[in-house]
Amino acid sequence: IAYNHEIPVRTLGKCFLHIQNAFDRAYLDLKYKNGVFKYARMSTDDYIENELFVDVPDNGGYIANLFSRT
């Protein structure tokens, strides 16, 4: 992905989107203990409960610490 230690913003944005989608799916799986149906959607309250935040990145790299308040 990275050439000369550079990552296109489009690629980095898609990576963050896929990470958020994985967390959303895991959140719904835990919420509905019987499993999640194929096109499960999150409600507004679910978004509040499942927010991911990016901490200040470390110097010299693309390390971004993700955290949740729940």
JSON list of C-alpha atoms in Angstrom, two decimals:
[
{"chain": "A", "resi": 1, "resn": "ILE", "atom": "CA", "xyz": [0.00, 0.00, 0.00]},
{"chain": "A", "resi": 2, "resn": "ALA", "atom": "CA", "xyz": [2.73, 2.45, 0.98]},
{"chain": "A", "resi": 3, "resn": "TYR", "atom": "CA", "xyz": [5.34, 3.56, -1.51]},
{"chain": "A", "resi": 4, "resn": "ASN", "atom": "CA", "xyz": [8.22, 5.51, 0.00]},
{"chain": "A", "resi": 5, "resn": "HIS", "atom": "CA", "xyz": [6.32, 5.55, 3.33]},
{"chain": "A", "resi": 6, "resn": "GLU", "atom": "CA", "xyz": [3.44, 7.52, 1.78]},
{"chain": "A", "resi": 7, "resn": "ILE", "atom": "CA", "xyz": [-0.21, 6.47, 1.86]},
{"chain": "A", "resi": 8, "resn": "PRO", "atom": "CA", "xyz": [-2.84, 8.10, -0.34]},
{"chain": "A", "resi": 9, "resn": "VAL", "atom": "CA", "xyz": [-5.57, 9.84, 1.66]},
{"chain": "A", "resi": 10, "resn": "ARG", "atom": "CA", "xyz": [-8.20, 7.84, -0.22]},
{"chain": "A", "resi": 11, "resn": "THR", "atom": "CA", "xyz": [-6.61, 4.58, 0.95]},
{"chain": "A", "resi": 12, "resn": "LEU", "atom": "CA", "xyz": [-6.26, 5.78, 4.54]},
{"chain": "A", "resi": 13, "resn": "GLY", "atom": "CA", "xyz": [-9.89, 6.95, 4.55]},
{"chain": "A", "resi": 14, "resn": "LYS", "atom": "CA", "xyz": [-11.12, 3.60, 3.25]},
{"chain": "A", "resi": 15, "resn": "CYS", "atom": "CA", "xyz": [-9.08, 1.80, 5.93]},
{"chain": "A", "resi": 16, "resn": "PHE", "atom": "CA", "xyz": [-10.75, 3.86, 8.66]},
{"chain": "A", "resi": 17, "resn": "LEU", "atom": "CA", "xyz": [-14.18, 3.24, 7.09]},
{"chain": "A", "resi": 18, "resn": "HIS", "atom": "CA", "xyz": [-13.62, -0.53, 7.04]},
{"chain": "A", "resi": 19, "resn": "ILE", "atom": "CA", "xyz": [-12.43, -0.48, 10.66]},
{"chain": "A", "resi": 20, "resn": "GLN", "atom": "CA", "xyz": [-15.58, 1.43, 11.69]},
{"chain": "A", "resi": 21, "resn": "ASN", "atom": "CA", "xyz": [-17.79, -1.01, 9.74]},
{"chain": "A", "resi": 22, "resn": "ALA", "atom": "CA", "xyz": [-16.14, -3.97, 11.51]},
{"chain": "A", "resi": 23, "resn": "PHE", "atom": "CA", "xyz": [-16.76, -2.35, 14.91]},
{"chain": "A", "resi": 24, "resn": "ASP", "atom": "CA", "xyz": [-20.38, -1.60, 13.96]},
{"chain": "A", "resi": 25, "resn": "ARG", "atom": "CA", "xyz": [-20.94, -5.21, 12.94]},
{"chain": "A", "resi": 26, "resn": "ALA", "atom": "CA", "xyz": [-19.36, -6.51, 16.15]},
{"chain": "A", "resi": 27, "resn": "TYR", "atom": "CA", "xyz": [-21.48, -4.10, 18.21]},
{"chain": "A", "resi": 28, "resn": "LEU", "atom": "CA", "xyz": [-24.69, -5.34, 16.55]},
{"chain": "A", "resi": 29, "resn": "ASP", "atom": "CA", "xyz": [-23.58, -8.94, 17.03]},
{"chain": "A", "resi": 30, "resn": "LEU", "atom": "CA", "xyz": [-23.18, -8.34, 20.77]},
{"chain": "A", "resi": 31, "resn": "LYS", "atom": "CA", "xyz": [-26.44, -6.39, 20.98]},
{"chain": "A", "resi": 32, "resn": "TYR", "atom": "CA", "xyz": [-28.50, -9.09, 19.24]},
{"chain": "A", "resi": 33, "resn": "LYS", "atom": "CA", "xyz": [-27.06, -12.20, 20.84]},
{"chain": "A", "resi": 34, "resn": "ASN", "atom": "CA", "xyz": [-28.89, -14.49, 18.41]},
{"chain": "A", "resi": 35, "resn": "GLY", "atom": "CA", "xyz": [-26.82, -13.22, 15.50]},
{"chain": "A", "resi": 36, "resn": "VAL", "atom": "CA", "xyz": [-27.08, -10.35, 13.06]},
{"chain": "A", "resi": 37, "resn": "PHE", "atom": "CA", "xyz": [-29.14, -10.50, 9.93]},
{"chain": "A", "resi": 38, "resn": "LYS", "atom": "CA", "xyz": [-27.50, -9.63, 6.62]},
{"chain": "A", "resi": 39, "resn": "TYR", "atom": "CA", "xyz": [-28.52, -5.97, 6.21]},
{"chain": "A", "resi": 40, "resn": "ALA", "atom": "CA", "xyz": [-28.69, -4.98, 9.88]},
{"chain": "A", "resi": 41, "resn": "ARG", "atom": "CA", "xyz": [-28.75, -1.22, 10.42]},
{"chain": "A", "resi": 42, "resn": "MET", "atom": "CA", "xyz": [-27.77, 0.76, 13.46]},
{"chain": "A", "resi": 43, "resn": "SER", "atom": "CA", "xyz": [-30.13, 3.21, 15.13]},
{"chain": "A", "resi": 44, "resn": "THR", "atom": "CA", "xyz": [-29.15, 6.71, 16.24]},
{"chain": "A", "resi": 45, "resn": "ASP", "atom": "CA", "xyz": [-28.73, 5.46, 19.81]},
{"chain": "A", "resi": 46, "resn": "ASP", "atom": "CA", "xyz": [-26.44, 2.69, 18.55]},
{"chain": "A", "resi": 47, "resn": "TYR", "atom": "CA", "xyz": [-24.16, 5.25, 16.90]},
{"chain": "A", "resi": 48, "resn": "ILE", "atom": "CA", "xyz": [-23.85, 7.13, 20.19]},
{"chain": "A", "resi": 49, "resn": "GLU", "atom": "CA", "xyz": [-22.96, 3.91, 22.04]},
{"chain": "A", "resi": 50, "resn": "ASN", "atom": "CA", "xyz": [-20.49, 2.75, 19.39]},
{"chain": "A", "resi": 51, "resn": "GLU", "atom": "CA", "xyz": [-18.42, 5.84, 18.57]},
{"chain": "A", "resi": 52, "resn": "LEU", "atom": "CA", "xyz": [-14.74, 5.35, 17.84]},
{"chain": "A", "resi": 53, "resn": "PHE", "atom": "CA", "xyz": [-12.34, 8.22, 18.33]},
{"chain": "A", "resi": 54, "resn": "VAL", "atom": "CA", "xyz": [-8.84, 8.78, 16.99]},
{"chain": "A", "resi": 55, "resn": "ASP", "atom": "CA", "xyz": [-6.33, 9.97, 19.52]},
{"chain": "A", "resi": 56, "resn": "VAL", "atom": "CA", "xyz": [-3.45, 12.26, 18.59]},
{"chain": "A", "resi": 57, "resn": "PRO", "atom": "CA", "xyz": [-1.23, 10.29, 16.19]},
{"chain": "A", "resi": 58, "resn": "ASP", "atom": "CA", "xyz": [2.33, 9.46, 17.18]},
{"chain": "A", "resi": 59, "resn": "ASN", "atom": "CA", "xyz": [5.14, 11.42, 15.57]},
{"chain": "A", "resi": 60, "resn": "GLY", "atom": "CA", "xyz": [6.88, 9.81, 12.64]},
{"chain": "A", "resi": 61, "resn": "GLY", "atom": "CA", "xyz": [4.23, 7.26, 11.69]},
{"chain": "A", "resi": 62, "resn": "TYR", "atom": "CA", "xyz": [0.69, 6.36, 10.80]},
{"chain": "A", "resi": 63, "resn": "ILE", "atom": "CA", "xyz": [-0.04, 4.88, 14.21]},
{"chain": "A", "resi": 64, "resn": "ALA", "atom": "CA", "xyz": [-3.47, 6.11, 15.21]},
{"chain": "A", "resi": 65, "resn": "ASN", "atom": "CA", "xyz": [-4.77, 5.02, 18.60]},
{"chain": "A", "resi": 66, "resn": "LEU", "atom": "CA", "xyz": [-8.49, 4.21, 18.38]},
{"chain": "A", "resi": 67, "resn": "PHE", "atom": "CA", "xyz": [-10.63, 4.20, 21.49]},
{"chain": "A", "resi": 68, "resn": "SER", "atom": "CA", "xyz": [-14.26, 4.04, 22.54]},
{"chain": "A", "resi": 69, "resn": "ARG", "atom": "CA", "xyz": [-15.93, 5.52, 25.57]},
{"chain": "A", "resi": 70, "resn": "THR", "atom": "CA", "xyz": [-18.14, 2.42, 26.06]}
]
